[in-house]
PDB file of C-alpha atoms and ligand atoms in Angstrom:
ATOM      1  CA  UNK A   5     115.077 156.445  34.356  1.00  0.00           C
ATOM      2  CA  UNK A   6     115.222 152.856  33.133  1.00  0.00           C
ATOM      3  CA  UNK A   7     114.340 149.761  35.119  1.00  0.00           C
ATOM      4  CA  UNK A   8     116.444 146.594  35.063  1.00  0.00           C
ATOM      5  CA  UNK A   9     114.359 143.792  33.523  1.00  0.00           C
ATOM      6  CA  UNK A  10     116.036 141.229  35.808  1.00  0.00           C
ATOM      7  CA  UNK A  11     115.926 142.765  39.298  1.00  0.00           C
ATOM      8  CA  UNK A  12     113.261 145.402  38.554  1.00  0.00           C
ATOM      9  CA  UNK A  13     115.258 148.110  40.321  1.00  0.00           C
ATOM     10  CA  UNK A  14     116.133 151.442  38.766  1.00  0.00           C
ATOM     11  CA  UNK A  15     119.196 151.862  36.612  1.00  0.00           C
ATOM     12  CA  UNK A  16     120.776 155.234  37.301  1.00  0.00           C
ATOM     13  CA  UNK A  17     122.638 155.821  34.081  1.00  0.00           C
ATOM     14  CA  UNK A  18     125.276 158.093  35.567  1.00  0.00           C
ATOM     15  CA  UNK A  19     126.097 155.613  38.347  1.00  0.00           C
ATOM     16  CA  UNK A  20     125.223 152.035  37.316  1.00  0.00           C
ATOM     17  CA  UNK A  21     126.993 149.958  34.743  1.00  0.00           C
ATOM     18  CA  UNK A  22     124.367 148.464  32.446  1.00  0.00           C
ATOM     19  CA  UNK A  23     123.776 146.615  29.169  1.00  0.00           C
ATOM     20  CA  UNK A  24     120.951 146.438  26.664  1.00  0.00           C
ATOM     21  CA  UNK A  25     119.659 143.657  24.447  1.00  0.00           C
ATOM     22  CA  UNK A  26     119.303 144.375  20.687  1.00  0.00           C
ATOM     23  CA  UNK A  27     115.717 145.517  21.415  1.00  0.00           C
ATOM     24  CA  UNK A  28     116.885 147.981  24.058  1.00  0.00           C
ATOM     25  CA  UNK A  29     115.849 146.065  27.229  1.00  0.00           C
ATOM     26  CA  UNK A  30     118.208 147.280  29.956  1.00  0.00           C
ATOM     27  CA  UNK A  31     119.852 145.260  32.720  1.00  0.00           C
ATOM     28  CA  UNK A  32     122.433 146.023  35.367  1.00  0.00           C
ATOM     29  CA  UNK A  33     125.799 144.593  34.374  1.00  0.00           C
ATOM     30  CA  UNK A  34     125.907 142.491  37.546  1.00  0.00           C
ATOM     31  CA  UNK A  35     122.402 141.142  36.934  1.00  0.00           C
ATOM     32  CA  UNK A  36     123.244 140.269  33.316  1.00  0.00           C
ATOM     33  CA  UNK A  37     126.442 138.500  34.424  1.00  0.00           C
ATOM     34  CA  UNK A  38     124.466 135.980  36.467  1.00  0.00           C
ATOM     35  CA  UNK A  39     121.781 135.654  33.789  1.00  0.00           C
ATOM     36  CA  UNK A  40     124.345 134.824  31.090  1.00  0.00           C
ATOM     37  CA  UNK A  41     125.407 131.773  33.104  1.00  0.00           C
ATOM     38  CA  UNK A  42     122.007 130.300  32.234  1.00  0.00           C
ATOM     39  CA  UNK A  43     121.165 131.797  28.855  1.00  0.00           C
ATOM     40  CA  UNK A  44     122.589 134.123  26.205  1.00  0.00           C
ATOM     41  CA  UNK A  45     119.138 135.448  25.242  1.00  0.00           C
ATOM     42  CA  UNK A  46     117.373 138.472  26.705  1.00  0.00           C
ATOM     43  CA  UNK A  47     115.113 137.281  29.557  1.00  0.00           C
ATOM     44  CA  UNK A  48     112.311 139.505  28.303  1.00  0.00           C
ATOM     45  CA  UNK A  49     112.229 139.203  24.507  1.00  0.00           C
ATOM     46  CA  UNK A  50     114.489 136.130  24.040  1.00  0.00           C
ATOM     47  CA  UNK A  51     116.567 137.969  21.469  1.00  0.00           C
ATOM     48  CA  UNK A  52     120.202 136.782  21.596  1.00  0.00           C
ATOM     49  CA  UNK A  53     122.626 139.277  23.097  1.00  0.00           C
ATOM     50  CA  UNK A  54     125.196 140.644  20.667  1.00  0.00           C
ATOM     51  CA  UNK A  55     128.510 138.843  20.409  1.00  0.00           C
ATOM     52  CA  UNK A  56     130.096 141.969  21.871  1.00  0.00           C
ATOM     53  CA  UNK A  57     128.063 141.597  25.080  1.00  0.00           C
ATOM     54  CA  UNK A  58     128.872 137.863  25.281  1.00  0.00           C
ATOM     55  CA  UNK A  59     132.539 138.671  24.695  1.00  0.00           C
ATOM     56  CA  UNK A  60     132.512 141.187  27.577  1.00  0.00           C
ATOM     57  CA  UNK A  61     131.431 138.450  29.991  1.00  0.00           C
ATOM     58  CA  UNK A  62     133.409 135.575  28.500  1.00  0.00           C
ATOM     59  CA  UNK A  63     136.032 135.482  31.251  1.00  0.00           C
ATOM     60  CA  UNK A  64     133.470 135.604  34.028  1.00  0.00           C
ATOM     61  CA  UNK A  65     131.420 132.774  32.490  1.00  0.00           C
ATOM     62  CA  UNK A  66     134.506 130.645  31.928  1.00  0.00           C
ATOM     63  CA  UNK A  67     135.652 131.202  35.480  1.00  0.00           C
ATOM     64  CA  UNK A  68     132.242 130.248  36.866  1.00  0.00           C
ATOM     65  CA  UNK A  69     132.119 127.128  34.730  1.00  0.00           C
ATOM     66  CA  UNK A  70     135.573 126.134  35.908  1.00  0.00           C
ATOM     67  CA  UNK A  71     134.552 126.662  39.528  1.00  0.00           C
ATOM     68  CA  UNK A  72     131.498 124.497  38.945  1.00  0.00           C
ATOM     69  CA  UNK A  73     133.681 121.804  37.404  1.00  0.00           C
ATOM     70  CA  UNK A  74     136.119 121.958  40.312  1.00  0.00           C
ATOM     71  CA  UNK A  75     133.328 121.700  42.874  1.00  0.00           C
ATOM     72  CA  UNK A  76     131.955 118.708  41.012  1.00  0.00           C
ATOM     73  CA  UNK A  77     135.362 117.052  40.886  1.00  0.00           C
ATOM     74  CA  UNK A  78     136.036 117.585  44.560  1.00  0.00           C
ATOM     75  CA  UNK A  79     132.610 116.146  45.383  1.00  0.00           C
ATOM     76  CA  UNK A  80     133.382 113.149  43.190  1.00  0.00           C
ATOM     77  CA  UNK A  81     136.748 112.728  44.891  1.00  0.00           C
ATOM     78  CA  UNK A  82     135.175 112.830  48.329  1.00  0.00           C
ATOM     79  CA  UNK A  83     132.639 110.260  47.204  1.00  0.00           C
ATOM     80  CA  UNK A  84     135.469 108.055  45.953  1.00  0.00           C
ATOM     81  CA  UNK A  85     137.407 108.428  49.192  1.00  0.00           C
ATOM     82  CA  UNK A  86     134.300 107.467  51.164  1.00  0.00           C
ATOM     83  CA  UNK A  87     133.858 104.372  49.004  1.00  0.00           C
ATOM     84  CA  UNK A  88     137.483 103.364  49.445  1.00  0.00           C
ATOM     85  CA  UNK A  89     137.196 103.848  53.207  1.00  0.00           C
ATOM     86  CA  UNK A  90     134.091 101.676  53.251  1.00  0.00           C
ATOM     87  CA  UNK A  91     135.855  98.930  51.302  1.00  0.00           C
ATOM     88  CA  UNK A  92     138.898  99.151  53.577  1.00  0.00           C
ATOM     89  CA  UNK A  93     136.639  98.879  56.633  1.00  0.00           C
ATOM     90  CA  UNK A  94     134.954  95.830  55.130  1.00  0.00           C
ATOM     91  CA  UNK A  95     138.317  94.200  54.402  1.00  0.00           C
ATOM     92  CA  UNK A  96     139.456  94.820  57.967  1.00  0.00           C
ATOM     93  CA  UNK A  97     136.277  93.236  59.294  1.00  0.00           C
ATOM     94  CA  UNK A  98     136.647  90.228  56.966  1.00  0.00           C
ATOM     95  CA  UNK A  99     140.211  89.761  58.229  1.00  0.00           C
ATOM     96  CA  UNK A 100     138.872  89.937  61.753  1.00  0.00           C
ATOM     97  CA  UNK A 101     136.228  87.299  61.001  1.00  0.00           C
ATOM     98  CA  UNK A 102     138.940  85.117  59.447  1.00  0.00           C
ATOM     99  CA  UNK A 103     141.024  85.403  62.610  1.00  0.00           C
ATOM    100  CA  UNK A 104     137.989  84.346  64.677  1.00  0.00           C
ATOM    101  CA  UNK A 105     137.518  81.341  62.406  1.00  0.00           C
ATOM    102  CA  UNK A 106     141.154  80.376  62.928  1.00  0.00           C
ATOM    103  CA  UNK A 107     140.564  80.544  66.695  1.00  0.00           C
ATOM    104  CA  UNK A 108     137.437  78.400  66.326  1.00  0.00           C
ATOM    105  CA  UNK A 109     139.393  75.799  64.353  1.00  0.00           C
ATOM    106  CA  UNK A 110     141.976  75.785  67.130  1.00  0.00           C
ATOM    107  CA  UNK A 111     139.126  75.408  69.686  1.00  0.00           C
ATOM    108  CA  UNK A 112     140.229  78.644  71.377  1.00  0.00           C
ATOM    109  CA  UNK A 113     136.606  79.482  72.121  1.00  0.00           C
ATOM    110  CA  UNK A 114     137.106  81.703  75.171  1.00  0.00           C
ATOM    111  CA  UNK A 115     139.705  83.779  73.416  1.00  0.00           C
ATOM    112  CA  UNK A 116     137.541  84.078  70.303  1.00  0.00           C
ATOM    113  CA  UNK A 117     134.586  85.272  72.421  1.00  0.00           C
ATOM    114  CA  UNK A 118     136.701  87.858  74.217  1.00  0.00           C
ATOM    115  CA  UNK A 119     137.932  89.204  70.894  1.00  0.00           C
ATOM    116  CA  UNK A 120     134.326  89.438  69.701  1.00  0.00           C
ATOM    117  CA  UNK A 121     133.372  91.373  72.866  1.00  0.00           C
ATOM    118  CA  UNK A 122     136.186  93.773  72.230  1.00  0.00           C
ATOM    119  CA  UNK A 123     135.200  94.326  68.619  1.00  0.00           C
ATOM    120  CA  UNK A 124     131.495  94.654  69.329  1.00  0.00           C
ATOM    121  CA  UNK A 125     132.146  97.695  71.493  1.00  0.00           C
ATOM    122  CA  UNK A 126     133.289  99.830  68.631  1.00  0.00           C
ATOM    123  CA  UNK A 127     130.930  98.871  65.888  1.00  0.00           C
ATOM    124  CA  UNK A 128     127.821 100.781  65.001  1.00  0.00           C
ATOM    125  CA  UNK A 129     127.056  98.869  61.835  1.00  0.00           C
ATOM    126  CA  UNK A 130     124.014  96.616  61.951  1.00  0.00           C
ATOM    127  CA  UNK A 131     125.486  94.063  59.610  1.00  0.00           C
ATOM    128  CA  UNK A 132     128.686  93.781  61.610  1.00  0.00           C
ATOM    129  CA  UNK A 133     126.921  93.363  64.914  1.00  0.00           C
ATOM    130  CA  UNK A 134     124.714  90.694  63.344  1.00  0.00           C
ATOM    131  CA  UNK A 135     127.794  88.882  62.070  1.00  0.00           C
ATOM    132  CA  UNK A 136     129.321  89.120  65.518  1.00  0.00           C
ATOM    133  CA  UNK A 137     126.137  87.775  67.076  1.00  0.00           C
ATOM    134  CA  UNK A 138     126.214  84.858  64.652  1.00  0.00           C
ATOM    135  CA  UNK A 139     129.844  84.073  65.509  1.00  0.00           C
ATOM    136  CA  UNK A 140     128.996  84.160  69.217  1.00  0.00           C
ATOM    137  CA  UNK A 141     126.134  81.739  68.627  1.00  0.00           C
ATOM    138  CA  UNK A 142     128.274  79.422  66.552  1.00  0.00           C
ATOM    139  CA  UNK A 143     131.117  79.427  69.086  1.00  0.00           C
ATOM    140  CA  UNK A 144     128.687  78.613  71.882  1.00  0.00           C
ATOM    141  CA  UNK A 145     127.369  75.725  69.820  1.00  0.00           C
ATOM    142  CA  UNK A 146     130.919  74.503  69.190  1.00  0.00           C
ATOM    143  CA  UNK A 147     131.839  74.660  72.870  1.00  0.00           C
ATOM    144  CA  UNK A 148     128.700  72.775  73.812  1.00  0.00           C
ATOM    145  CA  UNK A 149     126.773  75.703  75.333  1.00  0.00           C
ATOM    146  CA  UNK A 150     123.689  74.905  73.288  1.00  0.00           C
ATOM    147  CA  UNK A 151     121.286  76.924  75.462  1.00  0.00           C
ATOM    148  CA  UNK A 152     123.344  80.068  74.986  1.00  0.00           C
ATOM    149  CA  UNK A 153     123.677  79.328  71.282  1.00  0.00           C
ATOM    150  CA  UNK A 154     119.887  79.050  70.999  1.00  0.00           C
ATOM    151  CA  UNK A 155     119.354  82.303  72.844  1.00  0.00           C
ATOM    152  CA  UNK A 156     121.880  84.234  70.735  1.00  0.00           C
ATOM    153  CA  UNK A 157     120.824  82.784  67.404  1.00  0.00           C
ATOM    154  CA  UNK A 158     117.135  83.291  68.147  1.00  0.00           C
ATOM    155  CA  UNK A 159     117.898  86.933  68.841  1.00  0.00           C
ATOM    156  CA  UNK A 160     119.815  87.096  65.584  1.00  0.00           C
ATOM    157  CA  UNK A 161     117.174  85.607  63.288  1.00  0.00           C
ATOM    158  CA  UNK A 162     114.541  87.811  64.904  1.00  0.00           C
ATOM    159  CA  UNK A 163     116.601  90.800  63.807  1.00  0.00           C
ATOM    160  CA  UNK A 164     117.509  89.375  60.438  1.00  0.00           C
ATOM    161  CA  UNK A 165     115.259  86.651  59.099  1.00  0.00           C
ATOM    162  CA  UNK A 166     117.362  86.119  55.985  1.00  0.00           C
ATOM    163  CA  UNK A 167     120.370  84.539  57.724  1.00  0.00           C
ATOM    164  CA  UNK A 168     120.570  80.871  56.594  1.00  0.00           C
ATOM    165  CA  UNK A 169     123.708  80.095  58.606  1.00  0.00           C
ATOM    166  CA  UNK A 170     122.010  81.518  61.676  1.00  0.00           C
ATOM    167  CA  UNK A 171     119.081  79.110  61.215  1.00  0.00           C
ATOM    168  CA  UNK A 172     121.501  76.253  60.473  1.00  0.00           C
ATOM    169  CA  UNK A 173     123.329  76.621  63.794  1.00  0.00           C
ATOM    170  CA  UNK A 174     120.059  77.296  65.580  1.00  0.00           C
ATOM    171  CA  UNK A 175     118.831  73.960  64.200  1.00  0.00           C
ATOM    172  CA  UNK A 176     122.016  72.183  65.250  1.00  0.00           C
ATOM    173  CA  UNK A 177     121.739  73.654  68.742  1.00  0.00           C
ATOM    174  CA  UNK A 178     118.091  72.603  69.115  1.00  0.00           C
ATOM    175  CA  UNK A 179     119.027  69.159  67.849  1.00  0.00           C
ATOM    176  CA  UNK A 180     121.854  68.894  70.388  1.00  0.00           C
ATOM    177  CA  UNK A 181     119.319  69.787  73.103  1.00  0.00           C
ATOM    178  CA  UNK A 182     117.026  67.029  71.821  1.00  0.00           C
ATOM    179  CA  UNK A 183     114.382  69.497  70.648  1.00  0.00           C
ATOM    180  CA  UNK A 184     113.527  67.822  67.367  1.00  0.00           C
ATOM    181  CA  UNK A 185     110.463  69.895  66.482  1.00  0.00           C
ATOM    182  CA  UNK A 186     112.283  73.186  66.950  1.00  0.00           C
ATOM    183  CA  UNK A 187     115.300  71.842  65.088  1.00  0.00           C
ATOM    184  CA  UNK A 188     113.114  70.971  62.117  1.00  0.00           C
ATOM    185  CA  UNK A 189     111.522  74.427  62.261  1.00  0.00           C
ATOM    186  CA  UNK A 190     114.976  76.032  62.083  1.00  0.00           C
ATOM    187  CA  UNK A 191     116.335  73.736  59.399  1.00  0.00           C
ATOM    188  CA  UNK A 192     113.268  74.455  57.239  1.00  0.00           C
ATOM    189  CA  UNK A 193     114.336  78.092  57.222  1.00  0.00           C
ATOM    190  CA  UNK A 194     117.897  77.515  56.100  1.00  0.00           C
ATOM    191  CA  UNK A 195     116.938  77.617  52.445  1.00  0.00           C
TER     192      UNK A 195
HETATM  193 ZN1   ZN B 225     119.292 144.574  37.955  1.00  0.00          ZN
HETATM  194 ZN1   ZN B 226     115.162 142.135  25.098  1.00  0.00          ZN
END
């Protein structure tokens, strides 16, 4: 009885379908199928399998390669879709920020703040909630609530140090409160 050189189980010649390399190393047909996806040489002696053996498995190998290709393509497509969704989400948020800026220009501070509250509830992105916190701080500065602006913007720059506009409006708010030292400290961190 022969032993398959791939799975090391017996090959029962009357029952199992099997192949041999040119040096007579036997493998189950099913074991060889999988092996040929990686190499066309015998796993034991490295001798190339005959073109007849390769021909026997050609369809299977082609099919597997096509499946691999299709899996890869569908993964790429999903990646692309995710990217597009991310960009779309960003665009929507930018539009939202623009609409808040329009409200600020029109001095509709209360309305702008209520829209920010509404939006903040359904965001789980750090960057977005930082942007929202900045807008809240800025609006409070614009409507003369300097203490609230300071509290919001301090919270913001603690979370994200690299936020020049945050420090700018923090400085302006300190200045409006007559806190010159603190204002200078904030302005120094704008750049
Ligand atoms: Zn086997
Ligand atoms: Zn061999």
